[in-house]
XYZ file of C-alpha atoms in Angstrom:
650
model
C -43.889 21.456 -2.606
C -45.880 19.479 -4.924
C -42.661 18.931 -7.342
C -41.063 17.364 -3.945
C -44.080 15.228 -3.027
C -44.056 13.698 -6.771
C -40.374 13.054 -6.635
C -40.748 11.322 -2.946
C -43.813 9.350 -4.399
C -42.242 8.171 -7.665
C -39.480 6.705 -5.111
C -41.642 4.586 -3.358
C -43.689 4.090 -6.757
C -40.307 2.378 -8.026
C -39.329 0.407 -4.978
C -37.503 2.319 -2.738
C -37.365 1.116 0.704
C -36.399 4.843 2.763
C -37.020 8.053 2.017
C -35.712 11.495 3.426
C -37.484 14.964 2.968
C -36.300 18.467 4.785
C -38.306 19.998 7.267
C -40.989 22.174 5.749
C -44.867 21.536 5.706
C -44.798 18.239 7.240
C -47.905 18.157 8.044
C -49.080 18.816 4.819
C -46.576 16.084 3.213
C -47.390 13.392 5.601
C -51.059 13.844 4.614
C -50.158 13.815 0.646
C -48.424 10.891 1.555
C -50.696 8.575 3.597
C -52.863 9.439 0.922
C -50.679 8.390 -2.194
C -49.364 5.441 -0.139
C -52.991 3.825 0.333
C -53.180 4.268 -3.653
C -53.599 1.657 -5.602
C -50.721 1.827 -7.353
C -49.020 1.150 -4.317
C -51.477 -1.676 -3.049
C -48.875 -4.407 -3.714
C -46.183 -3.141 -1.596
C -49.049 -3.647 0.756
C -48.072 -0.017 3.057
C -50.046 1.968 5.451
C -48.541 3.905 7.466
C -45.960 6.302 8.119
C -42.944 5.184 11.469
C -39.647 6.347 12.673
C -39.467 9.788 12.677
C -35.668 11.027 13.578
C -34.126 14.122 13.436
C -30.632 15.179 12.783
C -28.399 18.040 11.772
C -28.781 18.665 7.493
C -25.406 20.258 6.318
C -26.768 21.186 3.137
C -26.265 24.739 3.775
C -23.087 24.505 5.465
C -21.782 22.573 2.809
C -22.626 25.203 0.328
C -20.800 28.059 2.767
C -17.428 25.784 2.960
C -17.056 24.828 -0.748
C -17.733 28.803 -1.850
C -14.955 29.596 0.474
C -12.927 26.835 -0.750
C -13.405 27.979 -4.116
C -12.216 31.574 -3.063
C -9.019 30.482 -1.899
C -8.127 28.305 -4.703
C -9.183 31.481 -6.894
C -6.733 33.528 -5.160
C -4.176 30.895 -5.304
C -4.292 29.870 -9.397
C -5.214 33.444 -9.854
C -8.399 32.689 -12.026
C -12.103 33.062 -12.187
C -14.357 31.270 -9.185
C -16.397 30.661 -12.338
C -13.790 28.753 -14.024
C -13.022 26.095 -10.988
C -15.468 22.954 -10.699
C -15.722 21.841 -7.285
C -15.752 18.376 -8.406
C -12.329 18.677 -10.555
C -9.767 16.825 -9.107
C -7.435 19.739 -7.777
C -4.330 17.840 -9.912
C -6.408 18.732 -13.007
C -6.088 22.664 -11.847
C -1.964 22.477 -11.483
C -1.950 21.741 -7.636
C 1.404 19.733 -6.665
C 3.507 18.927 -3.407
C 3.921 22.735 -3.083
C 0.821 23.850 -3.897
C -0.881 21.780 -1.322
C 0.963 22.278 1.218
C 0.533 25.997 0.593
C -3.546 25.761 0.364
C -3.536 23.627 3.895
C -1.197 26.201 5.438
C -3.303 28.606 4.345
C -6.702 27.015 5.662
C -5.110 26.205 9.037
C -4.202 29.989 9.131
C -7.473 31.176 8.804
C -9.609 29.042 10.694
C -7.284 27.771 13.180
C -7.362 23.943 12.316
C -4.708 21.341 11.755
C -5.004 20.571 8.726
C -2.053 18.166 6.868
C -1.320 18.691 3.173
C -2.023 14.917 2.680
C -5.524 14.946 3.652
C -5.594 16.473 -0.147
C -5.100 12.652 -1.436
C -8.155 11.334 0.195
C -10.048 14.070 -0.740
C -9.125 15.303 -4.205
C -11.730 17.597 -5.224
C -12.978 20.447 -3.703
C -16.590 19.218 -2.789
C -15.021 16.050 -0.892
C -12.663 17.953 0.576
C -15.605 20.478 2.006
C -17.393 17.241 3.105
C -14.260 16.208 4.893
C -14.073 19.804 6.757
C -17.881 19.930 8.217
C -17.604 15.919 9.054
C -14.114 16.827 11.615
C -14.576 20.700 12.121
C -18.199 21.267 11.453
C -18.657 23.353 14.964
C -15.362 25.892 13.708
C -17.260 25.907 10.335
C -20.683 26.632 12.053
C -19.253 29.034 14.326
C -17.622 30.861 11.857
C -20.124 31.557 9.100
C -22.859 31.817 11.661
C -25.190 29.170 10.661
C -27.777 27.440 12.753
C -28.484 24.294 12.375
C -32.024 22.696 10.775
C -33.762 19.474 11.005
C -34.326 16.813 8.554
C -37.035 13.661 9.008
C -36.282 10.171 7.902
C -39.479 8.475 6.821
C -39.341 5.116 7.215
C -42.486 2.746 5.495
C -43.860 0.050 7.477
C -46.396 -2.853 5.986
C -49.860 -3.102 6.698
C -50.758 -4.186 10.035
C -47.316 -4.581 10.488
C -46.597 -7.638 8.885
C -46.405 -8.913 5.034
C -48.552 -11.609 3.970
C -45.706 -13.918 2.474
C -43.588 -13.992 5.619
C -45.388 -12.428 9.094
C -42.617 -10.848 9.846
C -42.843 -8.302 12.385
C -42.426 -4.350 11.998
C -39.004 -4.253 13.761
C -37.576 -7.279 11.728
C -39.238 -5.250 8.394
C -37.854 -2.044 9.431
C -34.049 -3.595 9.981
C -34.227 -4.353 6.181
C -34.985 -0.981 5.268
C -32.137 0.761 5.718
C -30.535 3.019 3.239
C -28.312 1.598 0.150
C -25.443 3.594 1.414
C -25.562 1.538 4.830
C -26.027 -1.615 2.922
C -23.487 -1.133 0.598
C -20.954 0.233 3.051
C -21.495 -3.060 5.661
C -21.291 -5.341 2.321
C -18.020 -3.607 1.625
C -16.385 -4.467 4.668
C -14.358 -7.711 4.292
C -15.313 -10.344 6.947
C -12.754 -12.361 8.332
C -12.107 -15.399 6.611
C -13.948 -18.748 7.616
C -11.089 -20.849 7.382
C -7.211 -19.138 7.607
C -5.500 -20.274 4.649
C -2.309 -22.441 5.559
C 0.787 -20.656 6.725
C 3.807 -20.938 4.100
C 7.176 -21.444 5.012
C 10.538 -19.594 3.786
C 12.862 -22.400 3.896
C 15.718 -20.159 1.654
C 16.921 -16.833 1.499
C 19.535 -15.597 -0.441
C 20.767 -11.544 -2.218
C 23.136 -9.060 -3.216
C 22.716 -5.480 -2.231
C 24.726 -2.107 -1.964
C 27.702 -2.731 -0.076
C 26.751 -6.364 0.780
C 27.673 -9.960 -1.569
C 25.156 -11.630 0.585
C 22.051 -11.821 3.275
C 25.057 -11.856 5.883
C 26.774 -8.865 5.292
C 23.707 -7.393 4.475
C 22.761 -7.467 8.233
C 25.478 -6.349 9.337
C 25.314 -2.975 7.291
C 21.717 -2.921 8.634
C 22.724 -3.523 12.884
C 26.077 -1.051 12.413
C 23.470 1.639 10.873
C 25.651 1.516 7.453
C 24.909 4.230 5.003
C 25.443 1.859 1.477
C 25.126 4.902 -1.102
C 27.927 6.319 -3.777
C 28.308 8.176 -6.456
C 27.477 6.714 -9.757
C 30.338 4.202 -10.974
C 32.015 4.769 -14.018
C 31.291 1.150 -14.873
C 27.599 2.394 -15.245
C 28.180 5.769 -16.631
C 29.920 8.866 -16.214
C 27.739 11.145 -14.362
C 29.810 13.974 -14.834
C 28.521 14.152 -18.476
C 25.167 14.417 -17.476
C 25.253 16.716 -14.744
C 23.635 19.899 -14.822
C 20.447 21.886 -14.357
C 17.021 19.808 -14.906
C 15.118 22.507 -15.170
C 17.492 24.576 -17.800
C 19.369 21.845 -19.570
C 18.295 19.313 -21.788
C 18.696 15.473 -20.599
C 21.075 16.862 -17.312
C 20.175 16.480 -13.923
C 21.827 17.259 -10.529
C 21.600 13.387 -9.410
C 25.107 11.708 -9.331
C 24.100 8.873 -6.254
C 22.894 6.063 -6.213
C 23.195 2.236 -4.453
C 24.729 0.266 -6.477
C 26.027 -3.819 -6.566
C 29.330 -5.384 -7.435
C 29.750 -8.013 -9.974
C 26.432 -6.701 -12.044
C 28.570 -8.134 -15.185
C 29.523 -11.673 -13.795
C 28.248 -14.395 -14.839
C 29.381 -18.460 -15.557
C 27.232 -18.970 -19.043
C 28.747 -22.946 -18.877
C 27.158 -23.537 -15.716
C 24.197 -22.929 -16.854
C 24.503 -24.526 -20.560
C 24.668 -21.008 -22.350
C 27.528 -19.948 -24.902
C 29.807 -16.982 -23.814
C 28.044 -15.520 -27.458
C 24.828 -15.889 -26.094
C 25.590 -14.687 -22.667
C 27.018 -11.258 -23.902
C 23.821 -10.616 -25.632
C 21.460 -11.554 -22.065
C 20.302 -8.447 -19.720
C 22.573 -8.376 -16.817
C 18.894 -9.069 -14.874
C 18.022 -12.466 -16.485
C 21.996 -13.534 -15.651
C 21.347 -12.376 -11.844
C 17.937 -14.010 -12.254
C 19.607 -17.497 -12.633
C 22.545 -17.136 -10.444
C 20.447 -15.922 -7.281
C 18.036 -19.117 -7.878
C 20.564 -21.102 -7.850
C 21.824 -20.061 -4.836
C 18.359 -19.908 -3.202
C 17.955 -23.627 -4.208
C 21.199 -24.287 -2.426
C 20.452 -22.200 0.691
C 17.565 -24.341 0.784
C 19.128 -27.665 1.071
C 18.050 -28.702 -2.507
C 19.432 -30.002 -5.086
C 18.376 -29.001 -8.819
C 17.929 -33.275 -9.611
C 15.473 -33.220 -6.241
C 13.145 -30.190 -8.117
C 13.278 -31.850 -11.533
C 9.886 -32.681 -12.503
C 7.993 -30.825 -9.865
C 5.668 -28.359 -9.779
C 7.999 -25.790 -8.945
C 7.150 -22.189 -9.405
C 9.324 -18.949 -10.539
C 7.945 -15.273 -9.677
C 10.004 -12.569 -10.039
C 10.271 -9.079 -9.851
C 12.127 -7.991 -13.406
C 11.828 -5.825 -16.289
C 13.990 -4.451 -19.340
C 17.073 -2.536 -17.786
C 18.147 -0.608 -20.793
C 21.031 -3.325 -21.753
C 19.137 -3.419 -25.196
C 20.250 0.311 -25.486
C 23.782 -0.170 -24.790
C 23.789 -3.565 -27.324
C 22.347 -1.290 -30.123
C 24.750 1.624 -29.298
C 28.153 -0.687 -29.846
C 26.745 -2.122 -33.323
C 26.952 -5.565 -32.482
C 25.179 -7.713 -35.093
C 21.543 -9.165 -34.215
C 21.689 -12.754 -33.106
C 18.913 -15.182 -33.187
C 19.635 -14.983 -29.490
C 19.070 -11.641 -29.396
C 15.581 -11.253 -28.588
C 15.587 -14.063 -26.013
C 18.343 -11.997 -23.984
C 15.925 -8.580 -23.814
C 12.978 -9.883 -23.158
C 11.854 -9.895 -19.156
C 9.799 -13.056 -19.592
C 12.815 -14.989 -20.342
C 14.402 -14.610 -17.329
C 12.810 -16.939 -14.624
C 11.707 -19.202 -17.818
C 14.935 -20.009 -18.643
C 15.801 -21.294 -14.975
C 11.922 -23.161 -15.368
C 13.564 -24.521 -18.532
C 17.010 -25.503 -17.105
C 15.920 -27.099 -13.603
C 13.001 -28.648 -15.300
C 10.260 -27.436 -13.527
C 6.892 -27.309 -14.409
C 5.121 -24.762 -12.117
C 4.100 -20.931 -13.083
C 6.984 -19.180 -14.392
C 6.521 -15.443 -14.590
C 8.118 -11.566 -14.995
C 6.099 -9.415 -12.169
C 5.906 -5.684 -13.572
C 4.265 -3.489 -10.860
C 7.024 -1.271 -10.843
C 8.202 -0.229 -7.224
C 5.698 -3.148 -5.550
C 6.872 -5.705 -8.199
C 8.768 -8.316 -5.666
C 6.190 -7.925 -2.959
C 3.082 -8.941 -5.791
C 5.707 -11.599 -6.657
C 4.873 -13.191 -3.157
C 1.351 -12.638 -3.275
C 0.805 -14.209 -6.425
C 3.514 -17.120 -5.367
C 1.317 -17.577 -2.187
C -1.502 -17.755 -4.553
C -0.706 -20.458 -6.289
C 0.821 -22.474 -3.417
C -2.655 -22.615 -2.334
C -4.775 -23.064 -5.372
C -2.691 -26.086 -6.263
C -1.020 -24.396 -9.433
C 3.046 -25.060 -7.251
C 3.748 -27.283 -4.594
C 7.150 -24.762 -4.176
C 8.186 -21.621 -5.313
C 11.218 -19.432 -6.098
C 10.005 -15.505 -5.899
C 12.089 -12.482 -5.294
C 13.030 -9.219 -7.622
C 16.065 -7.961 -9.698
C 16.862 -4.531 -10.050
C 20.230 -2.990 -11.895
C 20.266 0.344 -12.999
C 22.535 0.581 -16.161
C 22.006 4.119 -17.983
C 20.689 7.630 -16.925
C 17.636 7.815 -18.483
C 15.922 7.366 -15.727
C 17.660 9.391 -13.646
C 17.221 12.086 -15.814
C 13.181 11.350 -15.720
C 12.671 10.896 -12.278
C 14.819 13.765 -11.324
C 12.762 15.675 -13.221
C 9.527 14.441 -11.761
C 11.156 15.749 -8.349
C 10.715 12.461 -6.936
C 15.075 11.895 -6.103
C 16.959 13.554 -3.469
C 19.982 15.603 -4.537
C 21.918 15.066 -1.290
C 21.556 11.073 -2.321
C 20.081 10.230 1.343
C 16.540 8.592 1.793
C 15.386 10.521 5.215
C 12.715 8.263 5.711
C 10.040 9.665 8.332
C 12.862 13.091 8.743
C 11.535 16.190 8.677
C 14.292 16.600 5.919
C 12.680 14.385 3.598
C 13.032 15.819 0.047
C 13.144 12.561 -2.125
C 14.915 8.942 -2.284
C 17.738 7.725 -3.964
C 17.511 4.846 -6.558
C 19.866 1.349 -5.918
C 20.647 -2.123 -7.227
C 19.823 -5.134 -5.565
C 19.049 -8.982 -5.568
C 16.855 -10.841 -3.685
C 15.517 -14.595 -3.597
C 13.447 -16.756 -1.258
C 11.889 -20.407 -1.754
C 8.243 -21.295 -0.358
C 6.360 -24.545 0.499
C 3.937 -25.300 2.221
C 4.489 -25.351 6.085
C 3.284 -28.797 6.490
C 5.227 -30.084 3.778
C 8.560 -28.242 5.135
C 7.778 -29.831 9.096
C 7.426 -33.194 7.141
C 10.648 -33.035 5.492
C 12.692 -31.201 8.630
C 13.309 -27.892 6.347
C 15.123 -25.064 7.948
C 12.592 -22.180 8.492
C 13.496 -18.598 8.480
C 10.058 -17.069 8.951
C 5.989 -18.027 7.768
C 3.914 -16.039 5.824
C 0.544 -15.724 7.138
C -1.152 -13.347 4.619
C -0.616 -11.509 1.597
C -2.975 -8.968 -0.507
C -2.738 -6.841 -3.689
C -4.637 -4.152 -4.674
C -4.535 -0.890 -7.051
C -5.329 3.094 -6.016
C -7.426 3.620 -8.890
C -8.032 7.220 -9.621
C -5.956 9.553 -7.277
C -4.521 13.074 -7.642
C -2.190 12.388 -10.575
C -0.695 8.699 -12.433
C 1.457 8.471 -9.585
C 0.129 10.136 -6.435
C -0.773 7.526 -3.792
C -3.916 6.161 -2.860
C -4.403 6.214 1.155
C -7.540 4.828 1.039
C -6.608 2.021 -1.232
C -3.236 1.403 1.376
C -5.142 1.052 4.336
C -7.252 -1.452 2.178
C -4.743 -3.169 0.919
C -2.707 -3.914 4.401
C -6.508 -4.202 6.258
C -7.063 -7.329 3.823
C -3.922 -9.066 4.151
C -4.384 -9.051 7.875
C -7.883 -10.640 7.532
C -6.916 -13.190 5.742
C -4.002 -14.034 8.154
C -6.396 -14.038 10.938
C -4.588 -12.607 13.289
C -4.839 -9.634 15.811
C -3.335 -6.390 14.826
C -2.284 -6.030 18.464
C 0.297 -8.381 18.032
C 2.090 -7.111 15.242
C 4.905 -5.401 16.903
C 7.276 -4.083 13.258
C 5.980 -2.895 9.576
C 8.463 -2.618 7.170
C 7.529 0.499 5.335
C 7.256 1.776 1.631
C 8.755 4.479 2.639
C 10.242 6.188 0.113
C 10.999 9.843 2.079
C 9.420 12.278 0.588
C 7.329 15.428 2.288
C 4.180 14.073 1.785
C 4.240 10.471 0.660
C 5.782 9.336 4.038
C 2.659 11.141 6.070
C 0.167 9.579 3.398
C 1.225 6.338 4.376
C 1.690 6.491 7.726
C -2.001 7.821 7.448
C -3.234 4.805 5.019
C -1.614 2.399 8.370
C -3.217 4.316 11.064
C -6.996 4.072 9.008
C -6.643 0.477 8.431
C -5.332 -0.449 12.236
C -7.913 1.343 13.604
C -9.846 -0.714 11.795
C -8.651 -3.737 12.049
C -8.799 -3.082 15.978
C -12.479 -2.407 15.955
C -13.143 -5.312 14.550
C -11.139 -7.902 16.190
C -12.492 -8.892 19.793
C -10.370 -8.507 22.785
C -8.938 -5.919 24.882
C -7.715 -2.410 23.775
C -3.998 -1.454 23.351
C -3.016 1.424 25.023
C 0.399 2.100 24.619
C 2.222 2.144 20.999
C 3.999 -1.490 20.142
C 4.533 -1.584 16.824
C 7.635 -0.471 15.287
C 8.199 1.299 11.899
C 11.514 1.231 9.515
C 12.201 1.329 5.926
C 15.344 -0.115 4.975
C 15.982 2.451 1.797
C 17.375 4.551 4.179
C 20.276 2.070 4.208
C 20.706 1.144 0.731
C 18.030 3.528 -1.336
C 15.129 2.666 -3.142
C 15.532 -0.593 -5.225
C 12.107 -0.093 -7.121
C 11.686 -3.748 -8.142
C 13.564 -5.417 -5.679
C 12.137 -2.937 -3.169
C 9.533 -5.791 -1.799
C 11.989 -8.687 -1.161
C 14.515 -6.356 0.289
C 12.293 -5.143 2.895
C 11.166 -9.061 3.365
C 14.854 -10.006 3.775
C 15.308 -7.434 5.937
C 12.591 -8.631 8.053
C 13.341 -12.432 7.963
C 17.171 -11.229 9.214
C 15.623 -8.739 12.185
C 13.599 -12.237 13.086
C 16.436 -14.487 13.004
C 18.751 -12.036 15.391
C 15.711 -10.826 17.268
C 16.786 -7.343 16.380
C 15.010 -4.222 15.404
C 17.575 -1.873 13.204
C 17.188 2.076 13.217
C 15.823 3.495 10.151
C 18.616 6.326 9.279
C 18.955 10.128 8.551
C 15.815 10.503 11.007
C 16.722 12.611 13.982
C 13.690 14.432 13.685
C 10.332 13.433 12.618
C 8.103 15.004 9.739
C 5.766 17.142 11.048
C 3.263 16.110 8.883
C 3.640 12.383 10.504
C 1.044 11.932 13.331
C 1.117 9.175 15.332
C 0.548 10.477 18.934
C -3.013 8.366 18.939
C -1.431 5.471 16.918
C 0.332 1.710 17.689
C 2.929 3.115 15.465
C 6.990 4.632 16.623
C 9.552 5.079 14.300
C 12.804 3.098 15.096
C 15.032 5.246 15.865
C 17.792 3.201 17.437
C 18.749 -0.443 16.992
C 16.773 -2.678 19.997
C 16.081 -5.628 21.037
C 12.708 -7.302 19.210
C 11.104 -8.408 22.454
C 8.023 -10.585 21.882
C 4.710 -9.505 23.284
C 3.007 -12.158 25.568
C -0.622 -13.622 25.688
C -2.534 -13.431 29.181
C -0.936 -16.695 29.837
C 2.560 -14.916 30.154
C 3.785 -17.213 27.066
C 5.393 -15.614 24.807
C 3.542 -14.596 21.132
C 5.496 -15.161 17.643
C 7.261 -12.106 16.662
C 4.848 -10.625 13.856
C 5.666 -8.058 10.462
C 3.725 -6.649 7.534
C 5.726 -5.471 4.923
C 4.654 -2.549 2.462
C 5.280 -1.693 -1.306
C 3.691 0.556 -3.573
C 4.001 0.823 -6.917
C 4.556 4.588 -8.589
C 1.475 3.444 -11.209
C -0.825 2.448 -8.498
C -0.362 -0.723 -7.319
C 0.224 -2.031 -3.805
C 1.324 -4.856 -1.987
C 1.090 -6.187 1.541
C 2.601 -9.277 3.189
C 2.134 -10.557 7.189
C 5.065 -12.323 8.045
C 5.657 -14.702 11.743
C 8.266 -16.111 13.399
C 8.171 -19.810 13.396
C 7.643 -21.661 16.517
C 8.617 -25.131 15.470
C 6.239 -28.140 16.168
C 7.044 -29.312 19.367
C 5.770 -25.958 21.106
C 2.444 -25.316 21.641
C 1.095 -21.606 19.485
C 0.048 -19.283 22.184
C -3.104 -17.867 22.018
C -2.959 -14.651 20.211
C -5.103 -12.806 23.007
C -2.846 -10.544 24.687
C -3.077 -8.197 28.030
């Protein structure tokens, strides 16, 4: 039409490189357009003629058919008007949940015979991306369906007079190569490139925690290799649960939750160590006394001394926040201190051990919720390398002193009643919360082969990120997973085929569990197209999430997963993830690298075509409930005196 031919020529009028009309009078528009191209308006851009014709399916009207019948289900489902639903709502907005999405995916696979999984929903919030989603994988069930036929569409691409610009003689090939569409350009500028020059590897030269069931890192691995279930029922020390059980959904501030993982010794603490009065030492959060104690002992574990780190550019990152100790202050009427507000305040924490060691590196409280510990170590990492700490001291703290948010997350349906994370189970119905410590120190890895440091493990690469907008506050992101894991392995420059064990998020729930199983699968695929080499055809890499052993530990969550790691490296021993005899439905990996670990193995190393052996190799994942996530790339250490294998493998 004449509207369409003024809308394509105002596009080239204004710069635009590629334009796209539907089949209809061609002929007639390629005429009106030689013409208005020789114009003179368009003399400067210095075009005559008209190249590249293609063809190709347009899903216009296909797209149209999907998202009405999209809209009809959803109708019938919320029970209101088609009228009254946007297509490009988020479906949150509309009331849809766990439940409800599973229900509208059970409903589409019904009906049209597909295989669909309810978490598909948190790539593809609204219903127009969602209908996009459907034609791109099942566009020939769609087609078939609603009887539609297919129609053409022509991409018109401009070419320069005679071929060639005046400025530069380029040719009409090299011209055309530029002209392709913003969406290409943007989406090939998107992609992150590897990095020109791998940063250098840091070392973990100390390792030191408390968890459920375990006083230290030792017994801590042996909980994990004997397949130890660490979970209770709330100690009276903490609170009474019995008070506060009841019906969520009936009762004010109840809830059916009485389990949790849970430390010994949360209240001791030697004040005159550290040069703080008994007074002022009532009046600190249980989290800042940990704080110190478990530096301390990292320090030690380390082979320093505090007089060695005096004056150095030390660093302090931990995972902390307020506990609710202020609560239970307030509640006994003690009287307000000048010391008071130093002893609630997170901050405090790691700046009191930068203050007592006399240190002079970063000294910061990482809030992230559930990823906190594992952004610790990427912002540690960080500042290793940009010359802010020669060392660091980074881990996460997490005590769990009053219900409140027991109460609130049980009502949020995000804890399990039974008190058992089922990881990857087709039982999966929540996690359990727990209490937990965990410290290690980093330097650089040349400094630490210099000085003849112990070495537990190297980081190669770390990477933070946030979801952004997603179905709700705290619905994941896969997209912004597979991102976040996809950049941490470019910047350790290593292949993805040789990582052979993630730690997992893994929280066990329905849905969240698939989601990020799906988020790994998207960015190892790829990661694998992208890195040169041979293909992998059989699954290698392993998949566990220690909360299964000891619950969730929210802001300790990261390190615990890391220690966890560092310990499977040192014994060479992959633990089973428990309470997963069967696997969540929803959880595809068939096509994958990925297994679950089922039963405790032997970590075997993978082996380069050389038949040398290839470092043992980890990623560990956290995400946080408010959107952000965390990934870190962890390697065995060969020490100096053997040559690194290649990392191309068979």
């Amino acid at each position: 039409t004449s509207t369409g031919i003024r809308a394509l020529y105002q596009s080239l009028a204004s710069g635009q490189d590629q334009v796209m009309v539907l089949e209809g009078d061609l002929a007639l528009m390629k005429q009106k357009l030689l013409y208005k191209i020789n114009s003179t308006i368009l003399q400067p851009k210095k075009i005559s003629a008209i190249s590249g014709f293609t063809t190709r399916v347009c899903t216009s009207n296909i797209l149209e058919t999907v998202q009405t019948a999209l809209l009809k289900i959803v109708s019938k489902l919320l029970k209101i008007k088609i009228e009254d639903i946007d297509a490009d709502t988020e479906l949150s907005e509309y009331g849809f949940d766990s439940i409800a999405l599973t229900e509208f995916s059970n409903k589409l696979n019904q009906e049209y015979k597909i295989g669909l999984n309810p978490a598909i929903f948190f790539e593809y919030p609204t219903l127009h991306s969602f209908a996009e989603y459907l034609i791109a994988e099942y566009q020939n069930i769609f087609m078939s369906r609603f009887k539609l036929s297919t129609t053409k569409e022509e991409v018109i691409v401009l070419a320069p007079k005679n071929g060639v610009h005046d400025e530069g003689k380029e040719s009409v090939d090299n011209y055309n190569k530029k002209l392709r569409s913003r969406f290409t350009r943007a989406l090939i500028e998107s992609t992150a490139k590897p990095q020109k020059s791998i940063p250098e590897p840091i070392a973990i030269i100390g390792m030191c925690g408390v968890f459920p069931m375990a006083r230290d890192v030792n017994e801590f691995w042996r909980n994990l290799k004997e397949g130890r279930d660490c979970i209770t029922e709330i100690p009276k020390d903490r609170w009474d649960w019995r008070e506060y059980y009841g019906d969520p959904t009936k009762e004010v501030n109840k809830t059916n939750i009485k389990w949790g993982g849970f430390i010994d010794g949360v209240d001791e603490f030697d004040p005159l160590f550290f040069g703080i009065s008994p007074c002022e030492a009532e009046l600190m959060d249980p989290q800042q006394r940990l704080i110190m104690t478990y530096i301390w002992r990292v320090i030690e574990d380390a082979g320093y001394s505090a007089q060695r780190l005096s004056g150095t550019k030390t660093g302090i990152f931990v995972g902390t926040t307020s506990s609710g100790y202020s609560r239970l202050i307030s509640q006994t009427n003690i009287a307000v201190e000048a010391y008071t507000s130093t002893g609630m305040v997170p901050s405090v924490g790691p700046n009191r051990m930068s203050y007592f060691l006399n240190i002079h590196g970063c000294s910061e409280p990482i809030e992230t919720a559930c990823s906190s510990s594992l952004v610790a170590i990427h912002r540690a990492v960080s500042a290793i390398e940009n010359g802010d700490c020669e060392m660091a001291i980074v881990g996460g703290v997490n005590v769990i002193l009053t219900p409140e948010m027991h109460i609130s997350f049980n009502k949020a349906g995000m804890l399990c009643e039974d008190g058992r994370c089922k990881t990857f189970s087709d039982q999966a119905n929540g996690y359990v919360r727990g209490e937990g410590v965990g410290m290690i120190f980093l330097k650089k890895l040349k400094d630490v082969e210099q000085s003849g440091d112990h070495i537990y493990g190297i980081i190669r690469g770390t990477a933070e990120n946030h979801g952004g907008r997603s179905n709700s506050l705290t619905a994941p992101n896969p997209k912004a997973q597979a991102e976040v894991i996809r950049t941490a392995y470019i910047k350790a420059g290593i292949d993805p085929r040789t990582v052979t064990y993630i730690e997992t998020h893994g929280t066990g729930t329905e849905l969240g569990d698939p989601i990020e199983i799906n988020g790994l699968k998207t960015a190892f695929k790829e990661l694998y197209q992208a890195t040169d080499g041979p293909k992998v055809v059989s699954t290698h890499c392993g998949l566990g999430s220690v909360k299964s052993n000891i619950g969730h530990l929210e802001l300790a969550a990261g390190i615990s997963g890391v220690i966890k790691v560092l310990l499977q490296l040192k014994h060479k021993t992959l633990v089973k993830t428990l309470h997963c005899a069967k696997i969540n439905s929803y959880i595809q990996i068939e096509d994958s690298p990925f297994y679950i670990v089922q039963e405790t193995k032997e970590w075997n190393p993978l082996q380069n075509i050389q038949g040398e052996d290839i470092p043992r190799r980890a990623g560990i994942s956290s995400f946080g409930f408010g959107g952000s996530n965390a990934h870190v790339v962890i390697e065995e250490y060969i020490p100096e005196n053997r040559e690194r294998p290649t990392i191309t493998t068979q």
